[in-house]
Coordinates of C-alpha atoms in Angstrom, one line a residue:
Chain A
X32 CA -6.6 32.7 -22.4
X33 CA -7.8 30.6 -19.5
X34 CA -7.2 27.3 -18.6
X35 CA -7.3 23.8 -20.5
X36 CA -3.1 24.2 -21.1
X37 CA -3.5 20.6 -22.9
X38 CA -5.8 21.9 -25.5
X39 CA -3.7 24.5 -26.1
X40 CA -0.8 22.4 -26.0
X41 CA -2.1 20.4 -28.8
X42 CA -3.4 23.3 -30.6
X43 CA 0.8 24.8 -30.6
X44 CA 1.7 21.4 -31.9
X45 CA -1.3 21.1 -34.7
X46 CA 0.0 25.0 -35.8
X47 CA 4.0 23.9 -35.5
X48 CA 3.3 20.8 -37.7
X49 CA 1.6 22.8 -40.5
X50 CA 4.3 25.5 -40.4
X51 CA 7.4 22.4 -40.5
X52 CA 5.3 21.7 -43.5
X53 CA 5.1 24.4 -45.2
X54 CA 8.6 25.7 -45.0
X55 CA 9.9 21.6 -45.3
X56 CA 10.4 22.2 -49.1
X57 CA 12.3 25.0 -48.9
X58 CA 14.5 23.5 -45.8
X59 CA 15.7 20.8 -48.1
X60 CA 16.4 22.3 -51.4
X61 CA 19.0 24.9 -50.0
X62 CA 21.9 22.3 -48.5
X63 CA 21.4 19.7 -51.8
X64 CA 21.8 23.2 -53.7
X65 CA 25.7 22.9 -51.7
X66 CA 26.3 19.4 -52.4
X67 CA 27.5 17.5 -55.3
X68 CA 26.7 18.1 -59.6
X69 CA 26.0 14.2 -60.0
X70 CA 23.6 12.8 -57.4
X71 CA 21.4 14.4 -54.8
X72 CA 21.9 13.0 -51.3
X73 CA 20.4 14.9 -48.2
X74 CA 22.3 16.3 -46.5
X75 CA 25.3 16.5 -48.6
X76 CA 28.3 14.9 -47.9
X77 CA 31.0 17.8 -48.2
X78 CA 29.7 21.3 -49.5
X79 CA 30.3 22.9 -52.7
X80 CA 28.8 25.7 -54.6
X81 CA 29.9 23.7 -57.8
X82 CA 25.9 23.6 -58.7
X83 CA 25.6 27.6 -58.6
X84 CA 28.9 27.2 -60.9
X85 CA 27.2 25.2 -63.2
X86 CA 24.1 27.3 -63.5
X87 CA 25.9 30.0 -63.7
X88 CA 28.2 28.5 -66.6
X89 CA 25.1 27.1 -68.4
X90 CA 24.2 29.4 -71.6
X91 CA 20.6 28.2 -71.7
X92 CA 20.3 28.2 -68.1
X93 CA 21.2 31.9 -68.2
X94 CA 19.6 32.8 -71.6
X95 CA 16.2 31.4 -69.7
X96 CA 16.6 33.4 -66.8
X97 CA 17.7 36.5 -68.9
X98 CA 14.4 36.1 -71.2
X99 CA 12.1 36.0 -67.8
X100 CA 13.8 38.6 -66.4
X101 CA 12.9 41.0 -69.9
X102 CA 9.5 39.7 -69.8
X103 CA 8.8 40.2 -66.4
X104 CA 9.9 44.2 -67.0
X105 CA 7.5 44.5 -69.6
X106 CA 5.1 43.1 -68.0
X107 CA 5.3 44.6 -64.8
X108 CA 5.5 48.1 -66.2
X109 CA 2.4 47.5 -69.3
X110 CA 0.6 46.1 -66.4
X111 CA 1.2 49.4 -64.1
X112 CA 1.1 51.6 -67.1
X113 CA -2.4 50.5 -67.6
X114 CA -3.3 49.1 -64.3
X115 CA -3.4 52.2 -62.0
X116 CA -5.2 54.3 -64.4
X117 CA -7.7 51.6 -64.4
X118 CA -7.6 51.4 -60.7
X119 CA -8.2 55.1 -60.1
X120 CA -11.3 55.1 -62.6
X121 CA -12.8 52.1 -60.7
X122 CA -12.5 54.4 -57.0
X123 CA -12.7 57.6 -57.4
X124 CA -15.0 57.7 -61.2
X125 CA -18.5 56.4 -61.1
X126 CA -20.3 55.7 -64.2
X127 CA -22.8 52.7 -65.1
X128 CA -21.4 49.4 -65.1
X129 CA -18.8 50.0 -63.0
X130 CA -19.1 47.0 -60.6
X131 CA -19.2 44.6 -64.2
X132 CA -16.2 46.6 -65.4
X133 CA -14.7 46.1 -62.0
X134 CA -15.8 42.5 -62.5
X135 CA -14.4 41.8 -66.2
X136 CA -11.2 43.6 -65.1
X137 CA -10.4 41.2 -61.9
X138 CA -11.8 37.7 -63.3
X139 CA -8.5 36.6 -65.0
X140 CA -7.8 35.7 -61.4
X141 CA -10.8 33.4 -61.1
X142 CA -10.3 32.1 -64.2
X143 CA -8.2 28.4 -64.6
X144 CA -4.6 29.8 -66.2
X145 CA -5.2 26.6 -69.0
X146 CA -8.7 28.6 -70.6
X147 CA -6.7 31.8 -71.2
X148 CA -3.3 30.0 -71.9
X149 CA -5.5 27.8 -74.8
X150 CA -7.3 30.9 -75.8
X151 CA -4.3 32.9 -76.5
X152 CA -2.1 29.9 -78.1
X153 CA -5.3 29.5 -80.4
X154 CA -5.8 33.5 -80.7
X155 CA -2.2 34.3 -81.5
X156 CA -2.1 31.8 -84.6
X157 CA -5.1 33.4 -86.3
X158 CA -4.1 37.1 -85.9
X159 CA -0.3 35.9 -87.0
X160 CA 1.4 37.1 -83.9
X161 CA 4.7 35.5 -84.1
X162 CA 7.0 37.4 -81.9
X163 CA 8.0 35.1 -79.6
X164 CA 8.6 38.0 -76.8
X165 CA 5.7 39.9 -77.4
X166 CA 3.6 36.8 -77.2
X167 CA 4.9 36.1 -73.4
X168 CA 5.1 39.7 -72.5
X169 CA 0.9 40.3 -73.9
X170 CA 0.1 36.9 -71.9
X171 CA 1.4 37.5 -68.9
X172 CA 0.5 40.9 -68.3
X173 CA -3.4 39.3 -68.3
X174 CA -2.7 37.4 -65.4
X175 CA -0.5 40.2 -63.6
X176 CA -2.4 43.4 -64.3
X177 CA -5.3 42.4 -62.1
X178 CA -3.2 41.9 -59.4
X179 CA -1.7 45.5 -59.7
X180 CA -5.5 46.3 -59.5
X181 CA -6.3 45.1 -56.8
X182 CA -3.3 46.5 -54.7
X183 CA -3.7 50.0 -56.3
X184 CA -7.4 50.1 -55.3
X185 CA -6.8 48.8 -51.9
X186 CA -4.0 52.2 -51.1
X187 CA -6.5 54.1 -52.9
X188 CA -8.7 53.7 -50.3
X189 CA -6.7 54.8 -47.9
X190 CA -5.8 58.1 -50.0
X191 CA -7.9 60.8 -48.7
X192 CA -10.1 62.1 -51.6
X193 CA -10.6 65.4 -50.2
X194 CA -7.0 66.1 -50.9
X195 CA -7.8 65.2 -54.8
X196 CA -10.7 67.4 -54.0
X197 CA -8.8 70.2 -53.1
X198 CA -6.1 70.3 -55.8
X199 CA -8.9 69.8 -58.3
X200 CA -10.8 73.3 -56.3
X201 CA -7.5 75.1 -56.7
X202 CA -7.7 74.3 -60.4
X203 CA -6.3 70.7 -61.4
X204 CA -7.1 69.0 -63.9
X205 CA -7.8 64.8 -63.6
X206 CA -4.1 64.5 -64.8
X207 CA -2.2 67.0 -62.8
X208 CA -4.3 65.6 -59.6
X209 CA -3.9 62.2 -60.3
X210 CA 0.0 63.1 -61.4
X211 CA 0.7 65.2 -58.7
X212 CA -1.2 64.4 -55.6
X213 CA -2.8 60.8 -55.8
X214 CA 0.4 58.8 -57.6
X215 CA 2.5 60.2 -54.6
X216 CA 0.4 59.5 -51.9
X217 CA -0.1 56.2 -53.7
X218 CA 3.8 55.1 -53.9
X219 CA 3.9 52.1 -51.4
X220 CA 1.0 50.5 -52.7
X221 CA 2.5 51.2 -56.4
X222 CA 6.1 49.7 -55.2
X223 CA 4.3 46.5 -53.6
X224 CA 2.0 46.3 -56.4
X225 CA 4.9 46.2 -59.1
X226 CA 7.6 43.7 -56.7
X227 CA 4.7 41.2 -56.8
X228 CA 3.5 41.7 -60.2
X229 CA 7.1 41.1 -61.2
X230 CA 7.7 37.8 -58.9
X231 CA 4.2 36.9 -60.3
X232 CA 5.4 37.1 -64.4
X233 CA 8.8 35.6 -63.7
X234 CA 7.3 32.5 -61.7
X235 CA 4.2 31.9 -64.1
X236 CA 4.1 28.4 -66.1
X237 CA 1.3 27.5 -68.0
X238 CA 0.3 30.5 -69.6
X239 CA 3.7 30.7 -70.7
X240 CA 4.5 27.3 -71.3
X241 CA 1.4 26.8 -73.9
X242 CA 2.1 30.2 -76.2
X243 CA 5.8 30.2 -76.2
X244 CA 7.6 29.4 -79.2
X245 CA 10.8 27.4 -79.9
X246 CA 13.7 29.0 -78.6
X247 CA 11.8 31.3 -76.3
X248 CA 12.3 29.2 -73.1
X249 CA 11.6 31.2 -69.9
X250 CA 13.0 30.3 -66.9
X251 CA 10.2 28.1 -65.1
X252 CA 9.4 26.2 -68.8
X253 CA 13.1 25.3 -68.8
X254 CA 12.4 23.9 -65.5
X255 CA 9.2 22.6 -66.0
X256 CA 10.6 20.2 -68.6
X257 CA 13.9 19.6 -66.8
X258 CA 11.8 18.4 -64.2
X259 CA 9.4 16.3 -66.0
X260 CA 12.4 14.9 -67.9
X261 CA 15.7 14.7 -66.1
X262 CA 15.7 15.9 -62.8
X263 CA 18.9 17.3 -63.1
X264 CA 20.9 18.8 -59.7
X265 CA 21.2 21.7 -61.1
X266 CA 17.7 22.5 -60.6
X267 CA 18.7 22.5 -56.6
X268 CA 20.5 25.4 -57.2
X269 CA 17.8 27.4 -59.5
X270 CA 15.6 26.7 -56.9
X271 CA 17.9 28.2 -53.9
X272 CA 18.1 31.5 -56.1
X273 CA 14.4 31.7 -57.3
X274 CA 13.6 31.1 -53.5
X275 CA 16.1 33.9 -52.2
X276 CA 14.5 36.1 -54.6
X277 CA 10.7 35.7 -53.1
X278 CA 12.7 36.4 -49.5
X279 CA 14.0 39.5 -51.1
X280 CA 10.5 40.8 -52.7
X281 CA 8.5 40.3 -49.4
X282 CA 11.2 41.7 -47.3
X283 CA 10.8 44.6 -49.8
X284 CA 7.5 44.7 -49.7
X285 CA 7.7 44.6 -45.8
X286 CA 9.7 47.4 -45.7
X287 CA 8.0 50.0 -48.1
X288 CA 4.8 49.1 -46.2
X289 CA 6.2 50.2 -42.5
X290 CA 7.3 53.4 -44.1
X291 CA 3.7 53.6 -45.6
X292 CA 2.5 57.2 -43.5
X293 CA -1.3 56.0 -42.6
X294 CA -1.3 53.0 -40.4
Chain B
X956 CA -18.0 68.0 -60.3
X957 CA -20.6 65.2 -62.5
X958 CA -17.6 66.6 -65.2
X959 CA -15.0 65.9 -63.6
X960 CA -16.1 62.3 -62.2
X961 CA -17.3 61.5 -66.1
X962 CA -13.3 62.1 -66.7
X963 CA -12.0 60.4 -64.2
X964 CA -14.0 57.6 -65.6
X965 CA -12.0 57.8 -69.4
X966 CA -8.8 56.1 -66.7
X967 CA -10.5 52.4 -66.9
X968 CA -10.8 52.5 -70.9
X969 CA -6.9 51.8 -71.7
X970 CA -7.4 48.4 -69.3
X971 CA -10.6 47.8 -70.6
X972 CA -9.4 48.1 -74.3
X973 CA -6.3 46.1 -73.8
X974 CA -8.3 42.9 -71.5
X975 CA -10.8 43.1 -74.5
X976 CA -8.1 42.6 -77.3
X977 CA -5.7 39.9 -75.0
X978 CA -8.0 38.1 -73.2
X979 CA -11.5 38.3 -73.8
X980 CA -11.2 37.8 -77.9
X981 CA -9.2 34.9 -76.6
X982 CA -12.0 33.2 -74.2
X983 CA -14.4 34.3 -77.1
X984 CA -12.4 32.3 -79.3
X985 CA -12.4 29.3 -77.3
X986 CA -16.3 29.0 -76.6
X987 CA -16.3 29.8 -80.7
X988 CA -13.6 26.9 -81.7
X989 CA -15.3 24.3 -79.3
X990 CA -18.9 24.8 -81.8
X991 CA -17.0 24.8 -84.9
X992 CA -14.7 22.1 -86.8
X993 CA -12.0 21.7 -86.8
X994 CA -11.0 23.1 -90.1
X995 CA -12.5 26.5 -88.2
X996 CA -15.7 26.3 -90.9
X997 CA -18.8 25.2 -90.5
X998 CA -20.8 25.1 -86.8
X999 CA -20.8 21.5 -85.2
X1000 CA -21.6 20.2 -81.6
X1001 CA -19.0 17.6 -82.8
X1002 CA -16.1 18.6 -80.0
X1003 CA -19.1 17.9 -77.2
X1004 CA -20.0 14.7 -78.5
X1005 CA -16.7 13.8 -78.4
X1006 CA -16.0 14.6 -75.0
X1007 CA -18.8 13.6 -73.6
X1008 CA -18.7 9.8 -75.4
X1009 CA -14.8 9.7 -74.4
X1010 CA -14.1 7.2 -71.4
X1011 CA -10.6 9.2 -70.6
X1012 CA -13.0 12.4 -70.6
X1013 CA -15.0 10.9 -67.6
X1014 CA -11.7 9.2 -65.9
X1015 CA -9.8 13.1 -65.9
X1016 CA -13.0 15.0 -64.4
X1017 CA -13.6 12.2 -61.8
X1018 CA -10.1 12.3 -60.6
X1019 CA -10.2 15.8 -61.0
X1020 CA -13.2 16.4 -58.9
X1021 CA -11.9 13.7 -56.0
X1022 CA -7.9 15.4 -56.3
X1023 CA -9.8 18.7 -55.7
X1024 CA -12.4 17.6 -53.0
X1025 CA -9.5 15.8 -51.3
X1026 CA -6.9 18.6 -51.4
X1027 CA -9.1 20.9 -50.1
X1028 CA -10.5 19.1 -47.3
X1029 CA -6.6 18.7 -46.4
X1030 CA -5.7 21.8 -46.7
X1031 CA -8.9 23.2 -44.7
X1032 CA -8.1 20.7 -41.7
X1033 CA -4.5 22.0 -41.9
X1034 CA -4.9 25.5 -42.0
X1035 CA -7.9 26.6 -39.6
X1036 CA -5.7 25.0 -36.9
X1037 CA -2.6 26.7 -38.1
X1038 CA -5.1 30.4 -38.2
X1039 CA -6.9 29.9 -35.2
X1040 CA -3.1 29.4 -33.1
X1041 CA -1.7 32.8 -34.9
X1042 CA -5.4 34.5 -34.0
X1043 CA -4.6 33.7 -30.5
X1044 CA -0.8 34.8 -30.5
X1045 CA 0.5 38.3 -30.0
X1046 CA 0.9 40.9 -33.1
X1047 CA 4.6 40.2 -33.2
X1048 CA 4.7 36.8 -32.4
X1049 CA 2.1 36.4 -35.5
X1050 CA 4.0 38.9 -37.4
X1051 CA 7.4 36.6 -37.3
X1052 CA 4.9 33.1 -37.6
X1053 CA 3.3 34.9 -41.0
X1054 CA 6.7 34.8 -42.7
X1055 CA 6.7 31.0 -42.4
X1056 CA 3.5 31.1 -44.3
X1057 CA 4.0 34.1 -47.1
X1058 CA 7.7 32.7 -48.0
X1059 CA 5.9 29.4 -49.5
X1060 CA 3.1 31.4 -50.9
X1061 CA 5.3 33.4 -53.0
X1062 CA 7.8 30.6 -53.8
X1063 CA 7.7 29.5 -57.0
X1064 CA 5.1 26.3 -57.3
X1065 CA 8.4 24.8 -59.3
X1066 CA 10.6 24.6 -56.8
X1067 CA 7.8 23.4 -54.5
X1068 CA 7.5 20.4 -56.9
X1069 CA 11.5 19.8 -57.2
X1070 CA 11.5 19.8 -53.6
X1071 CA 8.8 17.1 -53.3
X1072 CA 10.1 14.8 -55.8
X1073 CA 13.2 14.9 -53.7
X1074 CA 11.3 14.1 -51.0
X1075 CA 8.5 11.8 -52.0
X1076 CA 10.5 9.6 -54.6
X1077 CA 11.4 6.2 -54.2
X1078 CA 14.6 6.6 -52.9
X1079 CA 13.8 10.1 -51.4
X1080 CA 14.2 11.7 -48.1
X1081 CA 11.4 9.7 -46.4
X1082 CA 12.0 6.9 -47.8
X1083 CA 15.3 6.5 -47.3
X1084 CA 14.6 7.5 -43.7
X1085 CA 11.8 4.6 -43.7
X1086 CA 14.5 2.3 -44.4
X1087 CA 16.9 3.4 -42.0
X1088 CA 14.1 1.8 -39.7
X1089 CA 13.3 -1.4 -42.0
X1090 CA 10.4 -0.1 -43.0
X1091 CA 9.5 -0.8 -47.1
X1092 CA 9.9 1.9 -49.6
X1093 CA 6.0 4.1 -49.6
X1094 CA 4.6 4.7 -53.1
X1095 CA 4.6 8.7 -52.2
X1096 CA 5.3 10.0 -55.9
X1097 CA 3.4 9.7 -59.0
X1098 CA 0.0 8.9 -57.2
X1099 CA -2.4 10.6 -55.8
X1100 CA -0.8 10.9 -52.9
X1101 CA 2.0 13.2 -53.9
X1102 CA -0.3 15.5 -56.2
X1103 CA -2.6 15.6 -52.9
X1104 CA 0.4 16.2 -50.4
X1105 CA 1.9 19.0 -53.5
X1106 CA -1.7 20.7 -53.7
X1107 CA -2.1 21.2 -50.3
X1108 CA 1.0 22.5 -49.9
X1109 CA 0.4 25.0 -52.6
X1110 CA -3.4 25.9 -51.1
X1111 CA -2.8 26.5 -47.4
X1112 CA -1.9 30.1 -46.9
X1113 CA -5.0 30.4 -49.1
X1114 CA -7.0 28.5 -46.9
X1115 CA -5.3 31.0 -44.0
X1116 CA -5.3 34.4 -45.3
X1117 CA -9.7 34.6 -45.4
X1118 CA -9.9 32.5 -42.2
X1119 CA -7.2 34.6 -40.0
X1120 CA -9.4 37.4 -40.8
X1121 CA -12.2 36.6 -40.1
X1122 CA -11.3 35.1 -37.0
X1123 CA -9.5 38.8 -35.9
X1124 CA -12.4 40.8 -36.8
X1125 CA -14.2 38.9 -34.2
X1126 CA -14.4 41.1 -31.0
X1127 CA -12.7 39.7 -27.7
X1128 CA -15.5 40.9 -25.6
X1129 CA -17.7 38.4 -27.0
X1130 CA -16.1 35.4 -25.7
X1131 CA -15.0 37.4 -22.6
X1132 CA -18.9 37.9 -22.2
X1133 CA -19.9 34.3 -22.7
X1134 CA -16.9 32.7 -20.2
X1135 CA -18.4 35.5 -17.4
X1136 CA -21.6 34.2 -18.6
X1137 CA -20.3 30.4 -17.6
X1138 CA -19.8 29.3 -21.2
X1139 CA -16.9 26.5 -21.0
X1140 CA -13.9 26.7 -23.5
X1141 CA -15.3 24.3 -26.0
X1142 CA -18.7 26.1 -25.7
X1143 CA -17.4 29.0 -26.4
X1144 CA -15.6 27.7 -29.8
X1145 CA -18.5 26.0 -31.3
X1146 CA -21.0 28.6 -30.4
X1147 CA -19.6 32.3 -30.7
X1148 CA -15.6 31.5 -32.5
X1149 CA -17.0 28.3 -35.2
X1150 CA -20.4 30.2 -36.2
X1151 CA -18.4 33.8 -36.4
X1152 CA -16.0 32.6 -38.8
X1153 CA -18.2 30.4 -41.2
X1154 CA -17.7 33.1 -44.1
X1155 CA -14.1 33.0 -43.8
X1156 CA -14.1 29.3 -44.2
X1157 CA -16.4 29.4 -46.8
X1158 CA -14.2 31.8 -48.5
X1159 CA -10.9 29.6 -48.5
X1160 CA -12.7 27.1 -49.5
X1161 CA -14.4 27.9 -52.5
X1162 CA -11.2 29.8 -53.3
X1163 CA -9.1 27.1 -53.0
X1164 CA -11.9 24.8 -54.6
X1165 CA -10.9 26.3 -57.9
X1166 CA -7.8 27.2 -57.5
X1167 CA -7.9 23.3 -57.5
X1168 CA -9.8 23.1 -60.3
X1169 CA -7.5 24.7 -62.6
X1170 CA -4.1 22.6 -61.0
X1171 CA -1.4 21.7 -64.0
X1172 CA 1.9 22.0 -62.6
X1173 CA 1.2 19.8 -59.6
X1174 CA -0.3 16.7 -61.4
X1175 CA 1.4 16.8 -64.1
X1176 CA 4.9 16.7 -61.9
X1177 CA 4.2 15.1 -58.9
X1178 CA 1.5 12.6 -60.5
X1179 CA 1.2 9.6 -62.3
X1180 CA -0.4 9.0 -65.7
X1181 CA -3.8 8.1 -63.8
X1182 CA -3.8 11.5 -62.3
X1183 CA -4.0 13.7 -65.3
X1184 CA -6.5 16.4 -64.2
X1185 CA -8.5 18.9 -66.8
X1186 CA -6.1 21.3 -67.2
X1187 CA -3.2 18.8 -68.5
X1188 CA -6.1 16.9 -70.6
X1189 CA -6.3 20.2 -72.6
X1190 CA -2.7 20.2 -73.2
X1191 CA -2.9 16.5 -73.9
X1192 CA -5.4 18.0 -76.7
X1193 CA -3.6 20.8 -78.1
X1194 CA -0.2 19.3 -78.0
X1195 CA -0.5 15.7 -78.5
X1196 CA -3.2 15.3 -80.7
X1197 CA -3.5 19.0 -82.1
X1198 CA -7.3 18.6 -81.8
X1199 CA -8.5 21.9 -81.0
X1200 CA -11.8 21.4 -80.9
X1201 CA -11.7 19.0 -78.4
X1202 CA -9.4 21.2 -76.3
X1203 CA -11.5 23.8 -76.4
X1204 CA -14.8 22.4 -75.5
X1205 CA -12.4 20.7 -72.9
X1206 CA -11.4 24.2 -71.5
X1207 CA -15.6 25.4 -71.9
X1208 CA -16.3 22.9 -69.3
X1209 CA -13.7 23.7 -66.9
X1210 CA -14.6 27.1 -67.5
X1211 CA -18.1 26.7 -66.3
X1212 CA -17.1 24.6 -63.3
X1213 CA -15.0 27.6 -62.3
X1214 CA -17.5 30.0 -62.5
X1215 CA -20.2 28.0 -60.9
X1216 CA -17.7 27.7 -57.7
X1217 CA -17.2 31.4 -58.3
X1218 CA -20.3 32.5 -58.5
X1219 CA -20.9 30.9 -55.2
X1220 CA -18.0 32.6 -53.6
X1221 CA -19.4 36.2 -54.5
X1222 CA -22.8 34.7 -52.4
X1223 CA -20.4 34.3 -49.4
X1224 CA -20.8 37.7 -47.6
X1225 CA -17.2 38.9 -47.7
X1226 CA -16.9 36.4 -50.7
X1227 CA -17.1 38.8 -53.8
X1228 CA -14.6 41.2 -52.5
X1229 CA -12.0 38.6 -54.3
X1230 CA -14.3 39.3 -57.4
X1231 CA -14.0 42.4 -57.4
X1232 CA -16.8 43.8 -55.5
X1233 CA -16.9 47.0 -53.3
X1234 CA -18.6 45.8 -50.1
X1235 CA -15.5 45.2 -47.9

């Protein structure tokens, strides 16, 4: 644009500073996650990858990560299962009450993770619901099933209805068209939908961290209370992997979205 | 065809059915427990009175109302400037600049508070960078300060995404129009770029007004014991002193305060598409 090159000068700077900021965190955690297993000095002296060895060699470490990884499955798959169904209803269906549907369906996101996480922990001991799996995997799919929602409508609005139209003309039933032609045409907002969904289960705290039971530690409660506790340098290196892992989902996500046909 | 759409209805019931049984029966049960006793019998308003006659009750919603305020003015301040520089910048240029802003939106808010105790503590990065120049240790950890700086860390890209696009559905020709017209630069922001993208603040805003509401991880890592906020008063409750009730009504309240905020977001033209609504 024209003129002023100081404002915009200072304007670059203002943007640069928030951006250092934002990636800051994640800029120091990866070269302590190379550096030594009993104290954290930045930078590290001499490199090692003795913390990934430790975590790595760490039964509960790996017992957490292994229990968030099962959780997140189920999660991600109940909430998909359930969640694009729901999703096609809300677009393509119309019936009364739909917007308050729409409404009840979406507000777990609005609502502060501690009311649901105390309403569960309360609601689980009066029905007797002990399994300690079932109990993450029925919480978390609350928070994460919304957001499969709101993906799966957004590509269903770019998903031509005339073609459901016409399979529906040449004699398909709702399942066969929604089988058949929508799911299909559907498939990058499905895959985007389910990446984040997973990231969002395998991250989550305080849902899980008020309805878990002993010996059901996911991986963030473990480091929830390894923070608050002992901030242990181990933790450097958990960090480093849980961080490489959102690089991976977006870059995934990145990906099956340029291959998406419209846009 | 009115056959077929009735069908294509039946698709919400499974979600419907399974929110109804796993989270409203839950929320249902918290209004319930926070009018009953605690030995889940008879109806009392006892879990109110309590609260409402507890001094740490009032302490946890004033510093949760001033941590909020406070981390969301930040964060607004921080990221319009940030979104109106990537408005201005060329598609690819502000597709690579995104990344530096989606990464810490979908790291884990964990890692983000390991990282700042590393940083913030005593004998953390700054600090020992502040004494490298003589300059005394800053109490950056376990304060407000630290729950403030971890907040708006977390809340930016939420404060971006809803003002980035309002700010690119503005048309160019508007401020090309009002520069031919003579319109100076600042002019031109205040009156036509400012006014234009008022929703999109209000959006972030209210968004991240109770996003900050709800906050557990932050203050309860990265703050002292003077910065407990609503959310980790409710797990004081259930936890600590097993009083349910009291958690409960605790959880009611906060409750309301995030629907009031989010009932003013779905007034925000633009606003109740986060809600939900079908007029985007």
């Amino acid at each position: 644009m024209s003129a002023d090159p100081q404002a915009n000068r200072l304007l670059k700077g203002a943007a640069f500073a928030v951006l250092a900021f934002l990636v800051l965190p994640s800029l120091i955690v990866v070269p302590i996650s190379f550096g030594d297993t009993h104290e954290m000095v930045f930078p590290p002296p001499s490199l090692s990858l003795d913390l990934y060895r430790q975590y790595f060699g760490d039964p509960q470490w790996l017992a957490a990560t292994w229990l968030s990884v099962r959780v997140a499955i189920w999660t991600t798959l109940i909430s998909l299962l359930l969640g694009i169904p729901a999703a096609y209803g809300l677009v393509r269906g119309r019936f009364p009450g739909k917007r308050l549907v729409a409404m009840f369906l979406l507000s777990p996101i609005m609502v502060p993770s501690v009311v649901i996480a105390l309403g569960l922990y309360i609601y689980f001991v009066r029905i007797g619901l002990s399994h300690g799996e079932l109990r993450l995997v029925l919480g978390l799919t609350v928070v994460t099933m919304p957001f499969v929602i709101v993906t799966a409508t957004a590509g269903l609005q770019n998903v031509d209805p005339n073609l459901e139209k016409a399979a529906t003309v040449m004699g398909a039933g709702p399942f066969t068209v929604l089988f058949r032609v929508t799911l299909p045409l559907l498939k990058p907002a499905i895959v985007g939908g389910s990446l984040f969904a997973f990231l969002m289960s395998f991250d989550e705290v305080v849902i899980a961290w008020f309805i878990t039971r002993a010996g059901y530690e996911t991986l963030p409660i473990k480091m929830f209370s390894s923070i608050q506790w002992e901030i242990s340098p181990v933790l450097a290196a958990v960090s480093s992997l849980l961080m490489l892992f959102s690089v991976v989902v977006c870059v995934l996500v990145v990906v099956t979205r340029r291959n998406e046909p419209q846009q | 065809m009115t056959q077929r759409r009735f069908k294509t209805a039946y698709f919400v019931i499974p979600a419907v059915v399974f929110m109804i049984a796993v989270y409203a029966l839950p929320l249902a049960g918290v209004a319930l427990q926070s009018v009953t006793d605690a030995d889940g019998g008879s109806w009392s308003l006892a879990g109110y009175r309590d609260i409402f006659s507890s001094t740490l009750f009032y302490k946890v919603a004033w510093s949760t109302f001033t941590i909020s305020l406070l981390s969301t003015t930040v964060s607004l301040s921080l990221a319009f400037p940030l979104a109106y520089f990537l408005s201005k910048q060329r598609p690819k240029v502000r597709a690579v600049l995104m990344i530096f802003v989606l990464v810490p939106f979908w790291t884990s808010v964990l890692v983000k508070a390991f990282a700042f105790t590393i940083l913030l503590g005593q004998s953390g990065i700054i600090n020992d960078a502040l004494a490298f120049f003589g300059l005394g240790p800053l109490p950056l950890l376990f304060n407000k300060a630290g729950v403030i700086v971890g907040m708006s860390h977390f809340l930016i890209p939420f404060m971006v995404f809803p003002i980035l696009t309002s700010l690119m559905a503005q048309p160019p020709e508007l401020r090309r129009a009002a520069s031919i017209m003579g319109a100076g630069r600042l002019r031109i922001f205040f009156r036509i770029t400012l006014p234009l993208c008022l929703p999109g603040i209000m959006t972030g805003t209210l968004l991240v007004l109770i996003l900050s509401l709800g906050f557990f991880v932050v203050p309860a890592l990265l703050g002292g014991r003077q910065d407990m906020m609503l959310s980790n008063l409710v797990d004081f409750y259930t936890r600590e002193t097993l009083n349910w009730q009291a958690a409960s009504t605790l959880a009611v309240i906060l409750f309301s305060f995030a629907m009031i905020v989010a009932y003013t977001l779905a007034r925000v033209p633009g606003g109740s598409s986060l809600l939900g609504g079908q007029d985007r």
